[in-house]
PDB file of C-alpha atoms and ligand atoms in Angstrom:
ATOM      1  CA  MET M 296       2.559  20.957  -6.436  1.00  0.00           C
ATOM      2  CA  ALA M 297       3.018  17.290  -6.010  1.00  0.00           C
ATOM      3  CA  PHE M 298       1.278  15.728  -3.011  1.00  0.00           C
ATOM      4  CA  LEU M 299       3.938  13.029  -2.631  1.00  0.00           C
ATOM      5  CA  ALA M 300       7.437  13.573  -3.960  1.00  0.00           C
ATOM      6  CA  LEU M 301      10.357  11.167  -3.928  1.00  0.00           C
ATOM      7  CA  ASP M 302      13.697  12.587  -4.930  1.00  0.00           C
ATOM      8  CA  GLY M 303      16.710  10.381  -5.433  1.00  0.00           C
ATOM      9  CA  LEU M 304      15.560   7.901  -2.838  1.00  0.00           C
ATOM     10  CA  THR M 305      18.312   5.330  -2.232  1.00  0.00           C
ATOM     11  CA  ALA M 306      18.337   2.554   0.336  1.00  0.00           C
ATOM     12  CA  SER M 307      19.970  -0.773   1.160  1.00  0.00           C
ATOM     13  CA  TYR M 308      19.568  -3.419   3.819  1.00  0.00           C
ATOM     14  CA  GLY M 309      22.468  -3.266   6.230  1.00  0.00           C
ATOM     15  CA  GLY M 310      24.913  -1.695   3.810  1.00  0.00           C
ATOM     16  CA  LYS M 311      24.461  -4.270   1.092  1.00  0.00           C
ATOM     17  CA  ALA M 312      23.829  -3.406  -2.498  1.00  0.00           C
ATOM     18  CA  ASP M 313      21.224  -0.728  -3.020  1.00  0.00           C
ATOM     19  CA  VAL M 314      17.673  -2.126  -3.260  1.00  0.00           C
ATOM     20  CA  LEU M 315      16.351   1.335  -4.121  1.00  0.00           C
ATOM     21  CA  ASN M 316      18.481   3.334  -6.419  1.00  0.00           C
ATOM     22  CA  ASP M 317      17.870   6.992  -7.060  1.00  0.00           C
ATOM     23  CA  VAL M 318      14.105   6.741  -7.158  1.00  0.00           C
ATOM     24  CA  THR M 319      12.456   9.980  -8.190  1.00  0.00           C
ATOM     25  CA  LEU M 320       8.653  10.146  -8.471  1.00  0.00           C
ATOM     26  CA  ARG M 321       5.826  12.626  -8.132  1.00  0.00           C
ATOM     27  CA  PHE M 322       2.204  12.016  -7.484  1.00  0.00           C
ATOM     28  CA  ALA M 323      -0.868  14.217  -7.059  1.00  0.00           C
ATOM     29  CA  LYS M 324      -3.527  13.824  -4.399  1.00  0.00           C
ATOM     30  CA  GLY M 325      -6.143  11.165  -5.238  1.00  0.00           C
ATOM     31  CA  GLU M 326      -3.808   9.264  -7.586  1.00  0.00           C
ATOM     32  CA  VAL M 327      -3.709   5.554  -7.593  1.00  0.00           C
ATOM     33  CA  VAL M 328      -0.208   4.492  -8.360  1.00  0.00           C
ATOM     34  CA  GLY M 329       0.300   0.938  -9.554  1.00  0.00           C
ATOM     35  CA  LEU M 330       3.824  -0.378  -8.747  1.00  0.00           C
ATOM     36  CA  ILE M 331       4.797  -3.264 -10.923  1.00  0.00           C
ATOM     37  CA  GLY M 332       7.959  -5.090 -11.729  1.00  0.00           C
ATOM     38  CA  PRO M 333       9.624  -8.513 -11.399  1.00  0.00           C
ATOM     39  CA  SER M 334      10.049 -10.133  -8.035  1.00  0.00           C
ATOM     40  CA  GLY M 335      12.933  -8.514  -6.152  1.00  0.00           C
ATOM     41  CA  SER M 336      12.775  -5.273  -8.107  1.00  0.00           C
ATOM     42  CA  GLY M 337      12.245  -3.211  -4.899  1.00  0.00           C
ATOM     43  CA  LYS M 338       8.451  -2.615  -4.814  1.00  0.00           C
ATOM     44  CA  SER M 339       8.053  -3.653  -1.238  1.00  0.00           C
ATOM     45  CA  SER M 340      11.243  -1.919  -0.258  1.00  0.00           C
ATOM     46  CA  LEU M 341       9.926   1.280  -1.708  1.00  0.00           C
ATOM     47  CA  LEU M 342       6.784   1.128   0.407  1.00  0.00           C
ATOM     48  CA  ARG M 343       8.925   0.129   3.484  1.00  0.00           C
ATOM     49  CA  ALA M 344      11.150   3.128   2.910  1.00  0.00           C
ATOM     50  CA  LEU M 345       8.271   5.525   2.844  1.00  0.00           C
ATOM     51  CA  VAL M 346       7.171   4.497   6.247  1.00  0.00           C
ATOM     52  CA  GLY M 347      10.675   4.381   7.653  1.00  0.00           C
ATOM     53  CA  LEU M 348      10.935   0.585   8.072  1.00  0.00           C
ATOM     54  CA  LEU M 349      13.867   0.710   5.657  1.00  0.00           C
ATOM     55  CA  LYS M 350      15.949   3.802   6.264  1.00  0.00           C
ATOM     56  CA  PRO M 351      16.900   5.612   3.077  1.00  0.00           C
ATOM     57  CA  ARG M 352      20.546   6.413   2.886  1.00  0.00           C
ATOM     58  CA  ALA M 353      20.090   9.233   0.410  1.00  0.00           C
ATOM     59  CA  GLY M 354      17.262  11.197  -1.119  1.00  0.00           C
ATOM     60  CA  ARG M 355      14.187  12.986   0.087  1.00  0.00           C
ATOM     61  CA  VAL M 356      10.500  12.328   0.561  1.00  0.00           C
ATOM     62  CA  THR M 357       8.050  15.201   0.652  1.00  0.00           C
ATOM     63  CA  ILE M 358       4.413  14.871   1.614  1.00  0.00           C
ATOM     64  CA  GLY M 359       2.412  18.026   0.903  1.00  0.00           C
ATOM     65  CA  ASP M 360       4.860  20.633   2.006  1.00  0.00           C
ATOM     66  CA  GLU M 361       6.539  18.549   4.732  1.00  0.00           C
ATOM     67  CA  VAL M 362       9.945  17.016   4.145  1.00  0.00           C
ATOM     68  CA  VAL M 363      10.290  13.755   6.006  1.00  0.00           C
ATOM     69  CA  ASP M 364      13.507  13.518   7.914  1.00  0.00           C
ATOM     70  CA  TYR M 365      14.035   9.725   8.486  1.00  0.00           C
ATOM     71  CA  ALA M 366      16.749  10.450  11.049  1.00  0.00           C
ATOM     72  CA  SER M 367      14.387  12.376  13.313  1.00  0.00           C
ATOM     73  CA  ARG M 368      11.895  10.391  15.375  1.00  0.00           C
ATOM     74  CA  ALA M 369       9.441  13.252  15.500  1.00  0.00           C
ATOM     75  CA  SER M 370       9.478  13.625  11.752  1.00  0.00           C
ATOM     76  CA  LEU M 371       9.242   9.946  11.250  1.00  0.00           C
ATOM     77  CA  ARG M 372       6.222   9.765  13.595  1.00  0.00           C
ATOM     78  CA  ALA M 373       4.611  12.523  11.631  1.00  0.00           C
ATOM     79  CA  ALA M 374       5.179  10.641   8.467  1.00  0.00           C
ATOM     80  CA  ARG M 375       3.838   7.475   9.876  1.00  0.00           C
ATOM     81  CA  ASP M 376       0.677   9.299  10.753  1.00  0.00           C
ATOM     82  CA  ARG M 377       0.222  10.120   7.067  1.00  0.00           C
ATOM     83  CA  PHE M 378       0.863   6.628   5.611  1.00  0.00           C
ATOM     84  CA  ALA M 379      -0.866   3.458   6.459  1.00  0.00           C
ATOM     85  CA  ILE M 380       0.421   0.117   5.062  1.00  0.00           C
ATOM     86  CA  VAL M 381      -1.415  -3.075   4.449  1.00  0.00           C
ATOM     87  CA  PHE M 382       0.576  -6.313   3.777  1.00  0.00           C
ATOM     88  CA  GLN M 383      -0.092  -9.570   2.024  1.00  0.00           C
ATOM     89  CA  GLN M 384      -0.198 -11.252   5.442  1.00  0.00           C
ATOM     90  CA  TYR M 385      -2.918  -9.311   7.193  1.00  0.00           C
ATOM     91  CA  ASN M 386      -1.718 -10.063  10.738  1.00  0.00           C
ATOM     92  CA  LEU M 387      -4.881  -9.487  12.611  1.00  0.00           C
ATOM     93  CA  PHE M 388      -5.024 -10.006  16.381  1.00  0.00           C
ATOM     94  CA  GLN M 389      -6.456 -13.532  16.578  1.00  0.00           C
ATOM     95  CA  ASN M 390      -7.934 -12.952  20.046  1.00  0.00           C
ATOM     96  CA  MET M 391      -9.835  -9.808  19.077  1.00  0.00           C
ATOM     97  CA  THR M 392     -13.069  -9.304  17.147  1.00  0.00           C
ATOM     98  CA  ALA M 393     -12.997  -7.550  13.813  1.00  0.00           C
ATOM     99  CA  LEU M 394     -14.348  -4.425  15.528  1.00  0.00           C
ATOM    100  CA  ARG M 395     -11.572  -4.529  18.225  1.00  0.00           C
ATOM    101  CA  ASN M 396      -8.918  -5.075  15.536  1.00  0.00           C
ATOM    102  CA  VAL M 397      -9.977  -1.914  13.821  1.00  0.00           C
ATOM    103  CA  ALA M 398     -10.487   0.151  16.956  1.00  0.00           C
ATOM    104  CA  ILE M 399      -7.483  -0.807  18.962  1.00  0.00           C
ATOM    105  CA  ALA M 400      -4.761   1.364  17.486  1.00  0.00           C
ATOM    106  CA  PRO M 401      -6.795   4.591  17.348  1.00  0.00           C
ATOM    107  CA  THR M 402      -7.826   3.955  20.977  1.00  0.00           C
ATOM    108  CA  LEU M 403      -4.567   2.878  22.475  1.00  0.00           C
ATOM    109  CA  VAL M 404      -1.965   4.633  20.319  1.00  0.00           C
ATOM    110  CA  LYS M 405      -3.841   7.748  19.254  1.00  0.00           C
ATOM    111  CA  LYS M 406      -5.683   7.945  22.619  1.00  0.00           C
ATOM    112  CA  ARG M 407      -8.903   8.879  21.008  1.00  0.00           C
ATOM    113  CA  PRO M 408     -12.211   8.426  22.880  1.00  0.00           C
ATOM    114  CA  SER M 409     -13.275   4.766  22.589  1.00  0.00           C
ATOM    115  CA  ALA M 410     -17.018   5.418  21.873  1.00  0.00           C
ATOM    116  CA  GLN M 411     -16.157   7.661  18.947  1.00  0.00           C
ATOM    117  CA  VAL M 412     -13.529   5.191  17.656  1.00  0.00           C
ATOM    118  CA  GLU M 413     -15.952   2.220  17.859  1.00  0.00           C
ATOM    119  CA  GLU M 414     -18.605   4.118  16.002  1.00  0.00           C
ATOM    120  CA  GLU M 415     -16.040   4.953  13.286  1.00  0.00           C
ATOM    121  CA  ALA M 416     -14.813   1.292  13.266  1.00  0.00           C
ATOM    122  CA  ARG M 417     -18.363   0.139  12.665  1.00  0.00           C
ATOM    123  CA  ALA M 418     -18.751   2.570   9.791  1.00  0.00           C
ATOM    124  CA  LEU M 419     -15.416   1.487   8.252  1.00  0.00           C
ATOM    125  CA  LEU M 420     -16.238  -2.272   8.557  1.00  0.00           C
ATOM    126  CA  THR M 421     -19.568  -1.508   6.946  1.00  0.00           C
ATOM    127  CA  LYS M 422     -17.784   0.405   4.166  1.00  0.00           C
ATOM    128  CA  VAL M 423     -15.616  -2.691   3.376  1.00  0.00           C
ATOM    129  CA  GLY M 424     -18.665  -4.931   3.306  1.00  0.00           C
ATOM    130  CA  LEU M 425     -18.397  -6.350   6.756  1.00  0.00           C
ATOM    131  CA  GLY M 426     -21.367  -4.746   8.419  1.00  0.00           C
ATOM    132  CA  ALA M 427     -22.559  -8.151   9.687  1.00  0.00           C
ATOM    133  CA  LYS M 428     -19.100  -9.256  11.047  1.00  0.00           C
ATOM    134  CA  PHE M 429     -18.324  -6.758  13.825  1.00  0.00           C
ATOM    135  CA  ASN M 430     -18.082  -9.479  16.389  1.00  0.00           C
ATOM    136  CA  ALA M 431     -16.420 -12.197  14.318  1.00  0.00           C
ATOM    137  CA  TYR M 432     -12.987 -13.326  15.239  1.00  0.00           C
ATOM    138  CA  PRO M 433     -10.368 -13.658  12.528  1.00  0.00           C
ATOM    139  CA  ASP M 434     -10.623 -17.489  12.366  1.00  0.00           C
ATOM    140  CA  GLU M 435     -14.287 -17.151  11.639  1.00  0.00           C
ATOM    141  CA  LEU M 436     -13.599 -14.953   8.651  1.00  0.00           C
ATOM    142  CA  SER M 437     -12.389 -15.932   5.108  1.00  0.00           C
ATOM    143  CA  GLY M 438      -9.013 -14.613   3.907  1.00  0.00           C
ATOM    144  CA  GLY M 439     -10.772 -11.893   1.843  1.00  0.00           C
ATOM    145  CA  GLN M 440     -12.780 -10.786   4.824  1.00  0.00           C
ATOM    146  CA  GLN M 441      -9.726 -10.744   7.014  1.00  0.00           C
ATOM    147  CA  GLN M 442      -7.878  -8.680   4.451  1.00  0.00           C
ATOM    148  CA  ARG M 443     -10.841  -6.233   4.357  1.00  0.00           C
ATOM    149  CA  VAL M 444     -10.624  -6.031   8.162  1.00  0.00           C
ATOM    150  CA  ALA M 445      -6.913  -5.124   7.716  1.00  0.00           C
ATOM    151  CA  ILE M 446      -7.814  -2.394   5.242  1.00  0.00           C
ATOM    152  CA  ALA M 447     -10.450  -1.002   7.626  1.00  0.00           C
ATOM    153  CA  ARG M 448      -7.847  -1.078  10.396  1.00  0.00           C
ATOM    154  CA  ALA M 449      -5.451   0.928   8.185  1.00  0.00           C
ATOM    155  CA  LEU M 450      -8.194   3.452   7.304  1.00  0.00           C
ATOM    156  CA  ALA M 451      -9.009   3.910  11.059  1.00  0.00           C
ATOM    157  CA  LEU M 452      -5.686   5.665  11.349  1.00  0.00           C
ATOM    158  CA  HIS M 453      -6.861   8.357   8.814  1.00  0.00           C
ATOM    159  CA  PRO M 454      -3.904   8.098   6.482  1.00  0.00           C
ATOM    160  CA  ASP M 455      -3.372  10.606   3.636  1.00  0.00           C
ATOM    161  CA  ILE M 456      -1.858   7.890   1.644  1.00  0.00           C
ATOM    162  CA  LEU M 457      -2.648   4.161   1.719  1.00  0.00           C
ATOM    163  CA  LEU M 458       0.128   1.719   0.779  1.00  0.00           C
ATOM    164  CA  LEU M 459      -1.076  -1.730  -0.307  1.00  0.00           C
ATOM    165  CA  ASP M 460       1.550  -4.451  -0.768  1.00  0.00           C
ATOM    166  CA  GLU M 461       0.137  -7.483  -2.709  1.00  0.00           C
ATOM    167  CA  VAL M 462      -2.956  -7.510  -0.516  1.00  0.00           C
ATOM    168  CA  THR M 463      -4.651 -10.090  -2.791  1.00  0.00           C
ATOM    169  CA  SER M 464      -1.690 -12.415  -3.301  1.00  0.00           C
ATOM    170  CA  ALA M 465      -2.427 -14.810  -0.401  1.00  0.00           C
ATOM    171  CA  LEU M 466      -6.155 -15.065  -1.279  1.00  0.00           C
ATOM    172  CA  ASP M 467      -7.996 -17.819  -3.082  1.00  0.00           C
ATOM    173  CA  PRO M 468      -8.990 -16.573  -6.584  1.00  0.00           C
ATOM    174  CA  GLU M 469     -12.711 -16.248  -5.852  1.00  0.00           C
ATOM    175  CA  LEU M 470     -11.944 -13.989  -2.806  1.00  0.00           C
ATOM    176  CA  VAL M 471      -9.672 -11.536  -4.739  1.00  0.00           C
ATOM    177  CA  ASN M 472     -12.498  -9.554  -6.264  1.00  0.00           C
ATOM    178  CA  GLU M 473     -14.150  -8.602  -2.999  1.00  0.00           C
ATOM    179  CA  VAL M 474     -10.845  -7.028  -1.911  1.00  0.00           C
ATOM    180  CA  LEU M 475     -10.418  -5.261  -5.265  1.00  0.00           C
ATOM    181  CA  ASP M 476     -13.957  -3.915  -4.989  1.00  0.00           C
ATOM    182  CA  THR M 477     -13.042  -2.363  -1.727  1.00  0.00           C
ATOM    183  CA  ILE M 478      -9.958  -0.680  -3.268  1.00  0.00           C
ATOM    184  CA  ARG M 479     -12.163   0.577  -6.204  1.00  0.00           C
ATOM    185  CA  ALA M 480     -14.527   2.181  -3.699  1.00  0.00           C
ATOM    186  CA  LEU M 481     -11.633   3.868  -1.922  1.00  0.00           C
ATOM    187  CA  HIS M 482     -10.382   5.183  -5.201  1.00  0.00           C
ATOM    188  CA  ALA M 483     -13.834   6.557  -6.008  1.00  0.00           C
ATOM    189  CA  GLU M 484     -13.706   8.437  -2.679  1.00  0.00           C
ATOM    190  CA  GLY M 485     -10.430   9.997  -3.655  1.00  0.00           C
ATOM    191  CA  MET M 486      -8.021   8.098  -1.461  1.00  0.00           C
ATOM    192  CA  THR M 487      -4.447   8.387  -2.591  1.00  0.00           C
ATOM    193  CA  MET M 488      -2.937   4.976  -2.883  1.00  0.00           C
ATOM    194  CA  LEU M 489       0.260   3.162  -3.875  1.00  0.00           C
ATOM    195  CA  ILE M 490      -0.550  -0.324  -4.853  1.00  0.00           C
ATOM    196  CA  VAL M 491       1.836  -3.176  -5.447  1.00  0.00           C
ATOM    197  CA  SER M 492      -0.055  -5.912  -7.245  1.00  0.00           C
ATOM    198  CA  HIS M 493       0.257  -8.750  -9.727  1.00  0.00           C
ATOM    199  CA  GLU M 494      -3.311  -8.250 -10.732  1.00  0.00           C
ATOM    200  CA  MET M 495      -2.380  -6.474 -13.996  1.00  0.00           C
ATOM    201  CA  ALA M 496      -5.962  -6.134 -15.333  1.00  0.00           C
ATOM    202  CA  PHE M 497      -6.843  -4.418 -12.032  1.00  0.00           C
ATOM    203  CA  ILE M 498      -3.826  -2.066 -12.165  1.00  0.00           C
ATOM    204  CA  ARG M 499      -4.767  -1.243 -15.725  1.00  0.00           C
ATOM    205  CA  GLU M 500      -8.289  -0.464 -14.724  1.00  0.00           C
ATOM    206  CA  VAL M 501      -7.737   1.484 -11.524  1.00  0.00           C
ATOM    207  CA  ALA M 502      -4.260   3.119 -11.688  1.00  0.00           C
ATOM    208  CA  THR M 503      -3.897   6.686 -12.766  1.00  0.00           C
ATOM    209  CA  THR M 504      -0.139   6.201 -13.036  1.00  0.00           C
ATOM    210  CA  VAL M 505       1.852   2.981 -13.359  1.00  0.00           C
ATOM    211  CA  VAL M 506       5.510   2.716 -12.206  1.00  0.00           C
ATOM    212  CA  PHE M 507       7.630  -0.104 -13.547  1.00  0.00           C
ATOM    213  CA  MET M 508      10.641  -0.951 -11.475  1.00  0.00           C
ATOM    214  CA  ASP M 509      13.518  -3.224 -12.080  1.00  0.00           C
ATOM    215  CA  GLN M 510      16.627  -3.816  -9.924  1.00  0.00           C
ATOM    216  CA  GLY M 511      15.728  -1.028  -7.532  1.00  0.00           C
ATOM    217  CA  ARG M 512      15.347   1.597 -10.270  1.00  0.00           C
ATOM    218  CA  VAL M 513      12.287   3.256 -11.828  1.00  0.00           C
ATOM    219  CA  VAL M 514      12.512   2.184 -15.456  1.00  0.00           C
ATOM    220  CA  GLU M 515       9.305   3.675 -16.791  1.00  0.00           C
ATOM    221  CA  VAL M 516       6.345   5.768 -15.490  1.00  0.00           C
ATOM    222  CA  GLY M 517       3.232   6.481 -17.430  1.00  0.00           C
ATOM    223  CA  PRO M 518      -0.529   6.028 -17.700  1.00  0.00           C
ATOM    224  CA  PRO M 519      -1.720   2.395 -17.909  1.00  0.00           C
ATOM    225  CA  ALA M 520      -2.366   2.687 -21.687  1.00  0.00           C
ATOM    226  CA  GLN M 521       1.357   3.416 -22.250  1.00  0.00           C
ATOM    227  CA  ILE M 522       2.715   0.924 -19.814  1.00  0.00           C
ATOM    228  CA  PHE M 523       0.678  -2.021 -20.992  1.00  0.00           C
ATOM    229  CA  ASP M 524      -0.022  -1.228 -24.643  1.00  0.00           C
ATOM    230  CA  ALA M 525       2.916   0.945 -25.710  1.00  0.00           C
ATOM    231  CA  PRO M 526       5.886   0.426 -23.448  1.00  0.00           C
ATOM    232  CA  GLN M 527       8.924   2.502 -24.357  1.00  0.00           C
ATOM    233  CA  SER M 528      11.833   0.807 -22.608  1.00  0.00           C
ATOM    234  CA  PRO M 529      13.204  -2.630 -23.775  1.00  0.00           C
ATOM    235  CA  ARG M 530      13.052  -3.978 -20.180  1.00  0.00           C
ATOM    236  CA  LEU M 531       9.354  -3.141 -19.839  1.00  0.00           C
ATOM    237  CA  LYS M 532       8.625  -4.465 -23.322  1.00  0.00           C
ATOM    238  CA  GLU M 533      10.189  -7.788 -22.234  1.00  0.00           C
ATOM    239  CA  PHE M 534       8.177  -7.754 -19.000  1.00  0.00           C
ATOM    240  CA  THR M 535       4.820  -7.022 -20.561  1.00  0.00           C
ATOM    241  CA  ALA M 536       5.408  -9.564 -23.360  1.00  0.00           C
ATOM    242  CA  LYS M 537       5.901 -12.184 -20.593  1.00  0.00           C
ATOM    243  CA  ILE M 538       3.020 -11.199 -18.294  1.00  0.00           C
ATOM    244  CA  LEU M 539       0.448 -10.527 -20.954  1.00  0.00           C
ATOM    245  CA  ARG M 540       0.947 -13.955 -22.406  1.00  0.00           C
ATOM    246  CA  HIS M 541      -0.881 -15.495 -19.451  1.00  0.00           C
TER     247      HIS M 541
HETATM  248  N1  ADP V 153      14.930  -7.830   4.953  1.00  0.00           N
HETATM  249  C1  ADP V 153      15.754  -7.883   3.851  1.00  0.00           C
HETATM  250  N2  ADP V 153      17.082  -8.070   4.123  1.00  0.00           N
HETATM  251  C2  ADP V 153      17.929  -8.046   3.016  1.00  0.00           C
HETATM  252  N3  ADP V 153      17.599  -7.953   1.707  1.00  0.00           N
HETATM  253  C3  ADP V 153      16.261  -7.805   1.486  1.00  0.00           C
HETATM  254  C4  ADP V 153      15.291  -7.821   2.506  1.00  0.00           C
HETATM  255  N4  ADP V 153      14.039  -7.647   1.960  1.00  0.00           N
HETATM  256  C5  ADP V 153      14.285  -7.622   0.701  1.00  0.00           C
HETATM  257  N5  ADP V 153      15.585  -7.742   0.318  1.00  0.00           N
HETATM  258  C6  ADP V 153      16.209  -7.645  -1.024  1.00  0.00           C
HETATM  259  O1  ADP V 153      15.855  -6.437  -1.564  1.00  0.00           O
HETATM  260  C7  ADP V 153      15.567  -6.588  -2.959  1.00  0.00           C
HETATM  261  C8  ADP V 153      14.185  -6.030  -3.278  1.00  0.00           C
HETATM  262  O2  ADP V 153      13.261  -6.738  -2.641  1.00  0.00           O
HETATM  263  P1  ADP V 153      11.739  -6.351  -2.491  1.00  0.00           P
HETATM  264  O3  ADP V 153      11.658  -4.910  -2.229  1.00  0.00           O
HETATM  265  O4  ADP V 153      11.067  -7.292  -1.531  1.00  0.00           O
HETATM  266  O5  ADP V 153      11.182  -6.619  -3.984  1.00  0.00           O
HETATM  267  P2  ADP V 153       9.763  -6.812  -4.579  1.00  0.00           P
HETATM  268  O6  ADP V 153       8.815  -6.362  -3.560  1.00  0.00           O
HETATM  269  O7  ADP V 153       9.799  -6.002  -5.814  1.00  0.00           O
HETATM  270  O8  ADP V 153       9.645  -8.320  -4.876  1.00  0.00           O
HETATM  271  C9  ADP V 153      15.696  -8.021  -3.267  1.00  0.00           C
HETATM  272  O9  ADP V 153      16.998  -8.274  -3.816  1.00  0.00           O
HETATM  273  C10 ADP V 153      15.557  -8.697  -1.915  1.00  0.00           C
HETATM  274  O10 ADP V 153      16.238  -9.895  -1.913  1.00  0.00           O
HETATM  275 MG1   MG V 154       7.321  -7.428  -2.572  1.00  0.00          MG
END
């Protein structure tokens, strides 16, 4: 059985044209899904729809054996417990240390004991390579380090599925790899992830499945070797011909 299933997911912003159109996808646990496609094709909207930031107007999302009812607050809350999302702009709290940034939501929102949460936050920051930066404030960290704090903060919520939306796009080129290394390590641990990224070499390396979107629709789904080396659809052929030239 699929771990995450999307069936006919359709959504628009404020009743305008659909930005997600009949999206049907199935993923197994531990998969790393690379979401690619031209700007405006609906990649971010798809991640936003999964966490209920964009309400689907039709279709169904199933996680494990639970159907998410986006109209029900309880169901939406349960879904939000299972996903964590990290954006290009990491949005850390500037007045809090790295440790506090990671520990705050589990302590205040999940009401977990603070000693236990802090110990876990230290372990998570160490895991993302920031074992020496517990007490640093965001403005004392590089962009790559701040983004890794944001990833640790997402992991502190114990998601079943991690959603990453262009998490390296705002970074200087030399800082991109340290974030990609963190994602590689999470994959090795079996974390299920949906990754929107322009780092095609990285997607090719790490993705178990690649989804190519255009105009709110899924155009082609396949393993990286198919998507990048033997695309089937004309639209994907055109896209890969463009991106692989530079
Ligand atoms: N907040 C918004 N309000 C209205 N339209 C939006 C909003 N965000 C995105 N869109 C539109 O939705 C479409 C898909 O955008 P998006 O999901 O951001 O694409 P991608 O992430 O693939 O670049 C685009 O046409 C975009 O202009
Ligand atoms: Mg986007």
